[in-house]
PDB file of C-alpha atoms in Angstrom:
ATOM      1  CA  UNK A   1       0.155  -0.245   0.166  1.00  0.00           C
ATOM      2  CA  UNK A   2       1.190   3.665  -0.376  1.00  0.00           C
ATOM      3  CA  UNK A   3       1.137   5.469   2.949  1.00  0.00           C
ATOM      4  CA  UNK A   4       2.401   9.655   3.643  1.00  0.00           C
ATOM      5  CA  UNK A   5       5.618   9.384   5.492  1.00  0.00           C
ATOM      6  CA  UNK A   6       7.791  12.129   7.469  1.00  0.00           C
ATOM      7  CA  UNK A   7      11.339  11.636   6.572  1.00  0.00           C
ATOM      8  CA  UNK A   8      12.362  14.033   9.331  1.00  0.00           C
ATOM      9  CA  UNK A   9      10.979  15.873  11.287  1.00  0.00           C
ATOM     10  CA  UNK A  10      10.301  19.249   9.579  1.00  0.00           C
ATOM     11  CA  UNK A  11       8.467  21.519   6.830  1.00  0.00           C
ATOM     12  CA  UNK A  12       5.644  19.793   4.681  1.00  0.00           C
ATOM     13  CA  UNK A  13       8.659  19.281   2.148  1.00  0.00           C
ATOM     14  CA  UNK A  14       9.514  16.460   4.679  1.00  0.00           C
ATOM     15  CA  UNK A  15       5.901  14.392   3.518  1.00  0.00           C
ATOM     16  CA  UNK A  16       6.675  11.415   0.496  1.00  0.00           C
ATOM     17  CA  UNK A  17       4.775   8.685  -0.729  1.00  0.00           C
ATOM     18  CA  UNK A  18       6.560   5.139   0.210  1.00  0.00           C
ATOM     19  CA  UNK A  19       5.205   1.815  -0.318  1.00  0.00           C
ATOM     20  CA  UNK A  20       4.603  -0.130   3.205  1.00  0.00           C
ATOM     21  CA  UNK A  21       3.367  -3.280   3.364  1.00  0.00           C
ATOM     22  CA  UNK A  22      -0.378  -4.390   3.177  1.00  0.00           C
ATOM     23  CA  UNK A  23      -1.698  -4.324   6.844  1.00  0.00           C
ATOM     24  CA  UNK A  24      -3.482  -7.034   8.161  1.00  0.00           C
ATOM     25  CA  UNK A  25      -5.975  -7.141  10.659  1.00  0.00           C
ATOM     26  CA  UNK A  26      -5.640  -8.047  14.181  1.00  0.00           C
ATOM     27  CA  UNK A  27      -7.912  -9.781  16.458  1.00  0.00           C
ATOM     28  CA  UNK A  28     -11.354  -6.936  16.757  1.00  0.00           C
ATOM     29  CA  UNK A  29      -9.962  -4.812  13.941  1.00  0.00           C
ATOM     30  CA  UNK A  30     -10.963  -4.140  10.185  1.00  0.00           C
ATOM     31  CA  UNK A  31      -8.909  -3.571   7.043  1.00  0.00           C
ATOM     32  CA  UNK A  32     -10.433  -0.338   5.486  1.00  0.00           C
ATOM     33  CA  UNK A  33      -9.686   0.153   1.994  1.00  0.00           C
ATOM     34  CA  UNK A  34      -9.406   4.105   2.470  1.00  0.00           C
ATOM     35  CA  UNK A  35     -11.566   6.938   0.785  1.00  0.00           C
ATOM     36  CA  UNK A  36     -10.432   9.220   2.127  1.00  0.00           C
ATOM     37  CA  UNK A  37      -8.250  10.961   4.987  1.00  0.00           C
ATOM     38  CA  UNK A  38      -8.646  14.115   7.076  1.00  0.00           C
ATOM     39  CA  UNK A  39      -5.799  16.078   7.796  1.00  0.00           C
ATOM     40  CA  UNK A  40      -5.328  18.264  11.256  1.00  0.00           C
ATOM     41  CA  UNK A  41      -3.484  19.747  12.665  1.00  0.00           C
ATOM     42  CA  UNK A  42      -2.235  17.291  15.004  1.00  0.00           C
ATOM     43  CA  UNK A  43      -0.469  16.183  12.223  1.00  0.00           C
ATOM     44  CA  UNK A  44       1.836  19.013  11.553  1.00  0.00           C
ATOM     45  CA  UNK A  45       2.596  19.191  14.767  1.00  0.00           C
ATOM     46  CA  UNK A  46       3.358  15.558  14.317  1.00  0.00           C
ATOM     47  CA  UNK A  47       5.461  16.408  10.863  1.00  0.00           C
ATOM     48  CA  UNK A  48       7.175  18.807  13.064  1.00  0.00           C
ATOM     49  CA  UNK A  49       8.312  15.967  15.418  1.00  0.00           C
ATOM     50  CA  UNK A  50       6.074  18.109  18.298  1.00  0.00           C
ATOM     51  CA  UNK A  51       3.367  15.370  18.578  1.00  0.00           C
ATOM     52  CA  UNK A  52       4.766  11.523  18.122  1.00  0.00           C
ATOM     53  CA  UNK A  53       1.858   9.636  17.784  1.00  0.00           C
ATOM     54  CA  UNK A  54       1.392   7.439  20.699  1.00  0.00           C
ATOM     55  CA  UNK A  55       2.522   3.671  21.267  1.00  0.00           C
ATOM     56  CA  UNK A  56       1.951   1.158  19.085  1.00  0.00           C
ATOM     57  CA  UNK A  57       0.660   3.801  16.332  1.00  0.00           C
ATOM     58  CA  UNK A  58       1.759   3.574  12.391  1.00  0.00           C
ATOM     59  CA  UNK A  59       4.719   6.583  12.327  1.00  0.00           C
ATOM     60  CA  UNK A  60       2.503   8.138   9.144  1.00  0.00           C
ATOM     61  CA  UNK A  61      -0.087  10.811  10.228  1.00  0.00           C
ATOM     62  CA  UNK A  62      -3.419  11.161   9.903  1.00  0.00           C
ATOM     63  CA  UNK A  63      -6.473  10.921  12.357  1.00  0.00           C
ATOM     64  CA  UNK A  64      -9.489   9.790  10.439  1.00  0.00           C
ATOM     65  CA  UNK A  65     -10.263   8.538   7.197  1.00  0.00           C
ATOM     66  CA  UNK A  66     -13.513   6.909   5.122  1.00  0.00           C
ATOM     67  CA  UNK A  67     -14.054   3.710   3.190  1.00  0.00           C
ATOM     68  CA  UNK A  68     -14.974   0.246   2.757  1.00  0.00           C
ATOM     69  CA  UNK A  69     -14.791  -2.669   4.942  1.00  0.00           C
ATOM     70  CA  UNK A  70     -12.198  -4.784   3.440  1.00  0.00           C
ATOM     71  CA  UNK A  71     -11.343  -7.606   5.983  1.00  0.00           C
ATOM     72  CA  UNK A  72     -11.652  -8.864   9.497  1.00  0.00           C
ATOM     73  CA  UNK A  73      -9.455  -9.907  12.130  1.00  0.00           C
ATOM     74  CA  UNK A  74     -10.515 -13.015  14.134  1.00  0.00           C
ATOM     75  CA  UNK A  75     -13.570 -11.734  17.059  1.00  0.00           C
ATOM     76  CA  UNK A  76     -15.138  -8.871  14.665  1.00  0.00           C
ATOM     77  CA  UNK A  77     -18.688  -9.999  13.604  1.00  0.00           C
ATOM     78  CA  UNK A  78     -18.969  -9.653   9.082  1.00  0.00           C
ATOM     79  CA  UNK A  79     -22.979  -9.108  10.111  1.00  0.00           C
ATOM     80  CA  UNK A  80     -21.807  -6.279  11.545  1.00  0.00           C
ATOM     81  CA  UNK A  81     -19.261  -4.734   9.886  1.00  0.00           C
ATOM     82  CA  UNK A  82     -20.164  -6.986   6.162  1.00  0.00           C
ATOM     83  CA  UNK A  83     -17.421  -6.445   3.491  1.00  0.00           C
ATOM     84  CA  UNK A  84     -18.000  -3.801   1.531  1.00  0.00           C
ATOM     85  CA  UNK A  85     -19.303  -1.802   4.277  1.00  0.00           C
ATOM     86  CA  UNK A  86     -19.113   2.879   4.202  1.00  0.00           C
ATOM     87  CA  UNK A  87     -17.905   3.162   7.259  1.00  0.00           C
ATOM     88  CA  UNK A  88     -15.543   6.187   8.527  1.00  0.00           C
ATOM     89  CA  UNK A  89     -13.124   5.778  11.309  1.00  0.00           C
ATOM     90  CA  UNK A  90     -10.634   7.340  14.158  1.00  0.00           C
ATOM     91  CA  UNK A  91      -7.518   6.309  14.251  1.00  0.00           C
ATOM     92  CA  UNK A  92      -4.306   7.008  16.588  1.00  0.00           C
ATOM     93  CA  UNK A  93      -2.479   7.316  13.513  1.00  0.00           C
ATOM     94  CA  UNK A  94      -2.252   6.428  10.546  1.00  0.00           C
ATOM     95  CA  UNK A  95      -4.850   7.752   8.042  1.00  0.00           C
ATOM     96  CA  UNK A  96      -2.647   8.753   5.308  1.00  0.00           C
ATOM     97  CA  UNK A  97      -2.635   5.386   3.231  1.00  0.00           C
ATOM     98  CA  UNK A  98      -4.692   3.776   0.711  1.00  0.00           C
ATOM     99  CA  UNK A  99      -5.651   1.194   3.940  1.00  0.00           C
ATOM    100  CA  UNK A 100      -5.453   0.716   7.767  1.00  0.00           C
ATOM    101  CA  UNK A 101      -6.453  -1.187  10.191  1.00  0.00           C
ATOM    102  CA  UNK A 102      -8.887   0.190  12.723  1.00  0.00           C
ATOM    103  CA  UNK A 103     -10.289  -1.617  16.553  1.00  0.00           C
ATOM    104  CA  UNK A 104     -14.020  -2.449  14.631  1.00  0.00           C
ATOM    105  CA  UNK A 105     -15.214  -0.050  18.169  1.00  0.00           C
ATOM    106  CA  UNK A 106     -13.596   2.803  16.754  1.00  0.00           C
ATOM    107  CA  UNK A 107     -15.880   2.790  13.091  1.00  0.00           C
ATOM    108  CA  UNK A 108     -18.860   4.722  12.547  1.00  0.00           C
ATOM    109  CA  UNK A 109     -21.457   3.283   9.825  1.00  0.00           C
ATOM    110  CA  UNK A 110     -21.650   6.293   6.954  1.00  0.00           C
ATOM    111  CA  UNK A 111     -25.163   6.706   6.656  1.00  0.00           C
ATOM    112  CA  UNK A 112     -26.814   6.977   3.031  1.00  0.00           C
ATOM    113  CA  UNK A 113     -26.782  10.647   1.366  1.00  0.00           C
ATOM    114  CA  UNK A 114     -23.450  11.459   2.752  1.00  0.00           C
ATOM    115  CA  UNK A 115     -20.700  11.298  -0.040  1.00  0.00           C
ATOM    116  CA  UNK A 116     -18.124   8.525   1.182  1.00  0.00           C
ATOM    117  CA  UNK A 117     -15.154  10.926   0.505  1.00  0.00           C
ATOM    118  CA  UNK A 118     -16.607  14.286   2.981  1.00  0.00           C
ATOM    119  CA  UNK A 119     -17.123  11.658   5.905  1.00  0.00           C
ATOM    120  CA  UNK A 120     -13.798  11.289   6.381  1.00  0.00           C
ATOM    121  CA  UNK A 121     -13.562  14.886   7.563  1.00  0.00           C
ATOM    122  CA  UNK A 122     -16.304  14.146  10.390  1.00  0.00           C
ATOM    123  CA  UNK A 123     -14.801  11.097  12.819  1.00  0.00           C
ATOM    124  CA  UNK A 124     -12.235  13.017  14.707  1.00  0.00           C
ATOM    125  CA  UNK A 125     -14.337  16.812  14.458  1.00  0.00           C
ATOM    126  CA  UNK A 126     -17.684  15.359  15.240  1.00  0.00           C
ATOM    127  CA  UNK A 127     -15.723  13.113  18.519  1.00  0.00           C
ATOM    128  CA  UNK A 128     -13.889  16.043  19.788  1.00  0.00           C
ATOM    129  CA  UNK A 129     -16.935  18.342  19.594  1.00  0.00           C
ATOM    130  CA  UNK A 130     -18.599  15.510  20.996  1.00  0.00           C
ATOM    131  CA  UNK A 131     -16.612  14.881  24.626  1.00  0.00           C
ATOM    132  CA  UNK A 132     -16.104  18.390  25.203  1.00  0.00           C
ATOM    133  CA  UNK A 133     -19.360  20.569  24.382  1.00  0.00           C
ATOM    134  CA  UNK A 134     -21.368  17.615  25.568  1.00  0.00           C
ATOM    135  CA  UNK A 135     -19.050  15.612  28.033  1.00  0.00           C
ATOM    136  CA  UNK A 136     -16.453  17.891  29.359  1.00  0.00           C
ATOM    137  CA  UNK A 137     -18.790  20.925  29.112  1.00  0.00           C
ATOM    138  CA  UNK A 138     -22.123  19.636  30.040  1.00  0.00           C
ATOM    139  CA  UNK A 139     -23.512  21.645  27.349  1.00  0.00           C
ATOM    140  CA  UNK A 140     -27.563  21.913  27.976  1.00  0.00           C
ATOM    141  CA  UNK A 141     -30.585  23.195  25.656  1.00  0.00           C
ATOM    142  CA  UNK A 142     -30.399  27.069  26.220  1.00  0.00           C
ATOM    143  CA  UNK A 143     -27.136  27.122  27.308  1.00  0.00           C
ATOM    144  CA  UNK A 144     -24.605  30.410  25.116  1.00  0.00           C
ATOM    145  CA  UNK A 145     -21.493  28.095  23.510  1.00  0.00           C
ATOM    146  CA  UNK A 146     -19.130  30.135  22.098  1.00  0.00           C
ATOM    147  CA  UNK A 147     -16.608  28.463  19.574  1.00  0.00           C
ATOM    148  CA  UNK A 148     -13.393  29.932  18.708  1.00  0.00           C
ATOM    149  CA  UNK A 149     -12.880  29.607  15.278  1.00  0.00           C
ATOM    150  CA  UNK A 150     -16.266  28.514  13.848  1.00  0.00           C
ATOM    151  CA  UNK A 151     -14.692  28.129  10.706  1.00  0.00           C
ATOM    152  CA  UNK A 152     -12.177  25.529  11.725  1.00  0.00           C
ATOM    153  CA  UNK A 153     -12.607  21.900  11.218  1.00  0.00           C
ATOM    154  CA  UNK A 154     -13.506  21.140  14.641  1.00  0.00           C
ATOM    155  CA  UNK A 155     -15.151  24.312  14.960  1.00  0.00           C
ATOM    156  CA  UNK A 156     -17.221  23.972  12.074  1.00  0.00           C
ATOM    157  CA  UNK A 157     -18.756  21.001  12.719  1.00  0.00           C
ATOM    158  CA  UNK A 158     -18.909  22.403  16.753  1.00  0.00           C
ATOM    159  CA  UNK A 159     -21.477  25.191  15.807  1.00  0.00           C
ATOM    160  CA  UNK A 160     -23.763  22.496  13.678  1.00  0.00           C
ATOM    161  CA  UNK A 161     -24.108  20.013  17.222  1.00  0.00           C
ATOM    162  CA  UNK A 162     -24.517  22.885  19.787  1.00  0.00           C
ATOM    163  CA  UNK A 163     -27.234  24.212  17.298  1.00  0.00           C
ATOM    164  CA  UNK A 164     -28.670  20.736  17.065  1.00  0.00           C
ATOM    165  CA  UNK A 165     -28.650  21.123  20.635  1.00  0.00           C
ATOM    166  CA  UNK A 166     -30.832  23.716  21.389  1.00  0.00           C
ATOM    167  CA  UNK A 167     -27.588  26.455  22.778  1.00  0.00           C
ATOM    168  CA  UNK A 168     -27.220  29.697  21.298  1.00  0.00           C
ATOM    169  CA  UNK A 169     -24.071  29.637  19.487  1.00  0.00           C
ATOM    170  CA  UNK A 170     -21.556  32.115  19.214  1.00  0.00           C
ATOM    171  CA  UNK A 171     -18.868  31.848  16.778  1.00  0.00           C
ATOM    172  CA  UNK A 172     -15.723  33.789  16.203  1.00  0.00           C
ATOM    173  CA  UNK A 173     -14.436  34.218  12.081  1.00  0.00           C
ATOM    174  CA  UNK A 174     -11.986  36.246  10.710  1.00  0.00           C
ATOM    175  CA  UNK A 175     -14.305  38.538   7.923  1.00  0.00           C
ATOM    176  CA  UNK A 176     -17.516  38.689   7.261  1.00  0.00           C
ATOM    177  CA  UNK A 177     -17.144  35.919   4.706  1.00  0.00           C
ATOM    178  CA  UNK A 178     -16.366  33.356   6.953  1.00  0.00           C
ATOM    179  CA  UNK A 179     -18.947  35.087   9.471  1.00  0.00           C
ATOM    180  CA  UNK A 180     -21.636  34.638   7.162  1.00  0.00           C
ATOM    181  CA  UNK A 181     -21.194  31.099   6.185  1.00  0.00           C
ATOM    182  CA  UNK A 182     -20.835  30.679  10.164  1.00  0.00           C
ATOM    183  CA  UNK A 183     -24.391  31.682  10.688  1.00  0.00           C
ATOM    184  CA  UNK A 184     -25.337  28.862   7.432  1.00  0.00           C
ATOM    185  CA  UNK A 185     -24.290  26.410  10.232  1.00  0.00           C
ATOM    186  CA  UNK A 186     -26.339  27.458  12.730  1.00  0.00           C
ATOM    187  CA  UNK A 187     -24.207  30.290  14.735  1.00  0.00           C
ATOM    188  CA  UNK A 188     -26.573  32.604  16.356  1.00  0.00           C
ATOM    189  CA  UNK A 189     -24.227  35.274  16.359  1.00  0.00           C
ATOM    190  CA  UNK A 190     -21.351  35.484  15.032  1.00  0.00           C
ATOM    191  CA  UNK A 191     -18.510  37.989  16.018  1.00  0.00           C
ATOM    192  CA  UNK A 192     -15.151  39.110  13.572  1.00  0.00           C
ATOM    193  CA  UNK A 193     -12.380  38.666  15.707  1.00  0.00           C
ATOM    194  CA  UNK A 194     -10.502  40.944  13.635  1.00  0.00           C
ATOM    195  CA  UNK A 195     -12.584  44.164  14.442  1.00  0.00           C
ATOM    196  CA  UNK A 196     -14.764  43.193  17.257  1.00  0.00           C
ATOM    197  CA  UNK A 197     -13.726  42.325  21.038  1.00  0.00           C
ATOM    198  CA  UNK A 198     -15.174  38.808  21.270  1.00  0.00           C
ATOM    199  CA  UNK A 199     -15.711  38.819  25.380  1.00  0.00           C
ATOM    200  CA  UNK A 200     -17.968  42.899  24.572  1.00  0.00           C
ATOM    201  CA  UNK A 201     -19.299  41.364  21.882  1.00  0.00           C
ATOM    202  CA  UNK A 202     -20.826  37.942  23.751  1.00  0.00           C
ATOM    203  CA  UNK A 203     -21.997  39.525  26.590  1.00  0.00           C
ATOM    204  CA  UNK A 204     -23.810  42.198  24.533  1.00  0.00           C
ATOM    205  CA  UNK A 205     -25.689  39.291  22.482  1.00  0.00           C
ATOM    206  CA  UNK A 206     -26.580  37.848  26.134  1.00  0.00           C
ATOM    207  CA  UNK A 207     -28.225  40.510  27.638  1.00  0.00           C
ATOM    208  CA  UNK A 208     -24.469  40.157  29.916  1.00  0.00           C
ATOM    209  CA  UNK A 209     -25.002  36.529  30.618  1.00  0.00           C
ATOM    210  CA  UNK A 210     -21.838  35.254  28.673  1.00  0.00           C
ATOM    211  CA  UNK A 211     -20.923  31.902  27.440  1.00  0.00           C
ATOM    212  CA  UNK A 212     -22.112  29.051  29.371  1.00  0.00           C
ATOM    213  CA  UNK A 213     -19.223  26.510  27.551  1.00  0.00           C
ATOM    214  CA  UNK A 214     -16.638  28.421  25.619  1.00  0.00           C
ATOM    215  CA  UNK A 215     -14.331  25.735  23.080  1.00  0.00           C
ATOM    216  CA  UNK A 216     -11.544  26.789  22.883  1.00  0.00           C
ATOM    217  CA  UNK A 217      -8.120  26.420  19.974  1.00  0.00           C
ATOM    218  CA  UNK A 218      -6.562  29.501  20.334  1.00  0.00           C
ATOM    219  CA  UNK A 219      -4.608  28.170  23.991  1.00  0.00           C
ATOM    220  CA  UNK A 220      -2.433  30.430  26.372  1.00  0.00           C
ATOM    221  CA  UNK A 221      -3.501  33.650  23.864  1.00  0.00           C
ATOM    222  CA  UNK A 222      -7.230  33.315  24.253  1.00  0.00           C
ATOM    223  CA  UNK A 223      -7.713  33.056  27.999  1.00  0.00           C
ATOM    224  CA  UNK A 224      -7.829  36.650  29.409  1.00  0.00           C
ATOM    225  CA  UNK A 225     -10.440  36.803  26.122  1.00  0.00           C
ATOM    226  CA  UNK A 226     -12.192  33.901  27.779  1.00  0.00           C
ATOM    227  CA  UNK A 227     -11.986  33.555  31.549  1.00  0.00           C
ATOM    228  CA  UNK A 228     -14.051  37.635  30.473  1.00  0.00           C
ATOM    229  CA  UNK A 229     -16.360  36.288  28.160  1.00  0.00           C
ATOM    230  CA  UNK A 230     -17.331  33.009  30.508  1.00  0.00           C
ATOM    231  CA  UNK A 231     -20.344  33.032  32.636  1.00  0.00           C
ATOM    232  CA  UNK A 232     -21.913  32.337  35.768  1.00  0.00           C
ATOM    233  CA  UNK A 233     -20.872  28.554  36.407  1.00  0.00           C
ATOM    234  CA  UNK A 234     -19.489  28.757  32.774  1.00  0.00           C
ATOM    235  CA  UNK A 235     -17.018  25.821  31.552  1.00  0.00           C
ATOM    236  CA  UNK A 236     -13.478  26.861  29.384  1.00  0.00           C
ATOM    237  CA  UNK A 237     -12.773  24.042  27.854  1.00  0.00           C
ATOM    238  CA  UNK A 238      -9.054  24.212  26.262  1.00  0.00           C
ATOM    239  CA  UNK A 239      -8.503  21.556  23.119  1.00  0.00           C
ATOM    240  CA  UNK A 240      -5.686  23.490  21.655  1.00  0.00           C
ATOM    241  CA  UNK A 241      -2.698  25.531  21.714  1.00  0.00           C
ATOM    242  CA  UNK A 242      -2.715  27.622  18.873  1.00  0.00           C
ATOM    243  CA  UNK A 243      -1.640  31.215  21.002  1.00  0.00           C
ATOM    244  CA  UNK A 244       1.066  29.446  23.020  1.00  0.00           C
ATOM    245  CA  UNK A 245       0.625  26.654  26.019  1.00  0.00           C
ATOM    246  CA  UNK A 246       1.358  28.960  28.972  1.00  0.00           C
ATOM    247  CA  UNK A 247      -0.357  32.188  30.013  1.00  0.00           C
ATOM    248  CA  UNK A 248      -1.449  33.905  32.112  1.00  0.00           C
ATOM    249  CA  UNK A 249      -5.237  33.397  33.860  1.00  0.00           C
ATOM    250  CA  UNK A 250      -6.857  36.042  36.580  1.00  0.00           C
ATOM    251  CA  UNK A 251      -7.313  33.315  39.656  1.00  0.00           C
ATOM    252  CA  UNK A 252      -9.714  36.104  40.821  1.00  0.00           C
ATOM    253  CA  UNK A 253     -11.787  36.287  38.567  1.00  0.00           C
ATOM    254  CA  UNK A 254     -12.189  32.793  37.745  1.00  0.00           C
ATOM    255  CA  UNK A 255     -13.384  32.511  41.555  1.00  0.00           C
ATOM    256  CA  UNK A 256     -15.330  34.897  41.038  1.00  0.00           C
ATOM    257  CA  UNK A 257     -17.161  33.655  38.155  1.00  0.00           C
ATOM    258  CA  UNK A 258     -17.244  30.557  39.778  1.00  0.00           C
ATOM    259  CA  UNK A 259     -15.793  28.897  36.587  1.00  0.00           C
ATOM    260  CA  UNK A 260     -14.051  26.006  35.446  1.00  0.00           C
ATOM    261  CA  UNK A 261     -11.076  25.665  33.128  1.00  0.00           C
ATOM    262  CA  UNK A 262     -10.959  22.288  31.329  1.00  0.00           C
ATOM    263  CA  UNK A 263      -8.417  21.050  29.468  1.00  0.00           C
ATOM    264  CA  UNK A 264      -8.612  17.829  27.198  1.00  0.00           C
ATOM    265  CA  UNK A 265      -7.114  15.341  24.407  1.00  0.00           C
ATOM    266  CA  UNK A 266      -8.705  13.109  22.412  1.00  0.00           C
ATOM    267  CA  UNK A 267      -5.694  11.036  20.762  1.00  0.00           C
ATOM    268  CA  UNK A 268      -3.996   9.815  23.898  1.00  0.00           C
ATOM    269  CA  UNK A 269      -7.292   8.155  25.692  1.00  0.00           C
ATOM    270  CA  UNK A 270      -6.899   4.307  26.174  1.00  0.00           C
ATOM    271  CA  UNK A 271      -8.537   1.965  23.303  1.00  0.00           C
ATOM    272  CA  UNK A 272     -11.997   1.760  25.674  1.00  0.00           C
ATOM    273  CA  UNK A 273     -12.628   5.712  26.901  1.00  0.00           C
ATOM    274  CA  UNK A 274     -12.084   6.223  22.791  1.00  0.00           C
ATOM    275  CA  UNK A 275     -15.258   3.320  21.892  1.00  0.00           C
ATOM    276  CA  UNK A 276     -17.394   4.546  25.065  1.00  0.00           C
ATOM    277  CA  UNK A 277     -16.845   7.602  22.885  1.00  0.00           C
ATOM    278  CA  UNK A 278     -18.471   6.432  19.535  1.00  0.00           C
ATOM    279  CA  UNK A 279     -20.230   4.273  20.625  1.00  0.00           C
ATOM    280  CA  UNK A 280     -21.854   7.485  22.818  1.00  0.00           C
ATOM    281  CA  UNK A 281     -21.331   9.385  19.650  1.00  0.00           C
ATOM    282  CA  UNK A 282     -23.222   6.984  17.072  1.00  0.00           C
ATOM    283  CA  UNK A 283     -25.831   6.446  19.291  1.00  0.00           C
ATOM    284  CA  UNK A 284     -27.098  10.662  19.894  1.00  0.00           C
ATOM    285  CA  UNK A 285     -25.422  12.496  16.870  1.00  0.00           C
ATOM    286  CA  UNK A 286     -24.620  10.120  14.106  1.00  0.00           C
ATOM    287  CA  UNK A 287     -28.604   9.991  13.560  1.00  0.00           C
ATOM    288  CA  UNK A 288     -28.145  13.912  12.814  1.00  0.00           C
ATOM    289  CA  UNK A 289     -26.113  12.942  10.081  1.00  0.00           C
ATOM    290  CA  UNK A 290     -29.472  11.279   8.375  1.00  0.00           C
ATOM    291  CA  UNK A 291     -32.132  13.899   9.084  1.00  0.00           C
ATOM    292  CA  UNK A 292     -29.663  17.282   8.446  1.00  0.00           C
ATOM    293  CA  UNK A 293     -28.928  18.277  11.214  1.00  0.00           C
ATOM    294  CA  UNK A 294     -25.219  17.846  10.679  1.00  0.00           C
ATOM    295  CA  UNK A 295     -22.827  17.699   7.821  1.00  0.00           C
ATOM    296  CA  UNK A 296     -19.465  17.500   7.080  1.00  0.00           C
ATOM    297  CA  UNK A 297     -17.874  21.122   5.652  1.00  0.00           C
ATOM    298  CA  UNK A 298     -14.811  20.713   2.831  1.00  0.00           C
ATOM    299  CA  UNK A 299     -12.942  22.919   1.899  1.00  0.00           C
ATOM    300  CA  UNK A 300     -10.980  20.820  -0.260  1.00  0.00           C
ATOM    301  CA  UNK A 301      -9.816  17.493  -1.606  1.00  0.00           C
ATOM    302  CA  UNK A 302      -6.703  16.960  -2.355  1.00  0.00           C
ATOM    303  CA  UNK A 303      -4.519  13.750  -3.935  1.00  0.00           C
ATOM    304  CA  UNK A 304      -2.784  11.869  -1.459  1.00  0.00           C
ATOM    305  CA  UNK A 305       0.420  12.498  -3.672  1.00  0.00           C
ATOM    306  CA  UNK A 306      -0.113  16.373  -2.649  1.00  0.00           C
ATOM    307  CA  UNK A 307       0.100  15.687   1.147  1.00  0.00           C
ATOM    308  CA  UNK A 308       2.736  18.885   1.527  1.00  0.00           C
ATOM    309  CA  UNK A 309       0.517  20.866   0.058  1.00  0.00           C
ATOM    310  CA  UNK A 310      -2.963  19.788   1.840  1.00  0.00           C
ATOM    311  CA  UNK A 311      -0.367  21.003   5.292  1.00  0.00           C
ATOM    312  CA  UNK A 312       0.466  24.580   3.391  1.00  0.00           C
ATOM    313  CA  UNK A 313      -3.349  25.050   3.021  1.00  0.00           C
ATOM    314  CA  UNK A 314      -4.241  24.093   6.192  1.00  0.00           C
ATOM    315  CA  UNK A 315      -1.676  26.121   8.420  1.00  0.00           C
ATOM    316  CA  UNK A 316      -2.394  29.369   5.308  1.00  0.00           C
ATOM    317  CA  UNK A 317      -5.256  30.074   7.462  1.00  0.00           C
ATOM    318  CA  UNK A 318      -7.109  30.325   4.288  1.00  0.00           C
ATOM    319  CA  UNK A 319      -9.175  27.009   5.639  1.00  0.00           C
ATOM    320  CA  UNK A 320     -12.858  26.604   5.966  1.00  0.00           C
ATOM    321  CA  UNK A 321     -13.857  23.128   6.845  1.00  0.00           C
ATOM    322  CA  UNK A 322     -12.044  20.345   6.408  1.00  0.00           C
ATOM    323  CA  UNK A 323      -8.814  19.365   3.901  1.00  0.00           C
ATOM    324  CA  UNK A 324      -9.028  15.821   2.943  1.00  0.00           C
ATOM    325  CA  UNK A 325      -6.121  13.647   1.213  1.00  0.00           C
ATOM    326  CA  UNK A 326      -7.786  11.288  -1.825  1.00  0.00           C
ATOM    327  CA  UNK A 327      -5.582   8.467  -2.645  1.00  0.00           C
TER     328      UNK A 327
END
């Protein structure tokens, strides 16, 4: 099979297509012929040598794929995952390839009406959104959800999910065009972070209440703004560090707001925990794809041998939604 390996830590030019032996599914695993792989910021960090794969994972990037079932390992019920079934999958790594093996518990069936290639942009974004907004953030109908980066791969799905769950979604975006696209996804309020004070805009849009849940990809650079926007009893959930990993936090204001700061990652969690999240999403969020409340948001599809261009594109700040690699 073909895979995209990192020759040595560095820039996009370090990505190259090489041949590796076809994978064999082990106990409890399914072989998937890849239709597309999602490109995530974690892949860029791995390419730079700053985010190594967990033990046992392939050493090439890729956290999510879509494709068709092509084989079964011992213990897999072929009636549940028959040959040819359309699936999407969460991976600890190795998605930049023409084939992958994945534990059956990390598979999701791609519904009729959802394009199989575009489905590759769903697993990481939807599972990340769900476990952070619903599990960690405890979002409830009527709450205010602030999505920092509503135009991103995770953000574009989190906006839709929050709206589907009955929240008042406030999304940040850069520029009028991106703001309008966030509204089309379900954001009731959109803040142009280039021209507006985000915290002030959130409070103005919520009659001074603020955000009950903040989903943040900025990290250190967003701490002050997010805390200023937080409602009393609010939950700030940090899932990224695009603007740094170390910063100052006004503990007095956090205490006055009776707020919580929660940090999470998905990739390094134990398999059993990820399988639980997948099962929860399949039961409670995946049906939203069939009824139209959720959809994959794809900015571009690029061939697998243009992985370097895909990384450059994602790093450009121009992407709205997901970039996909298609073998």
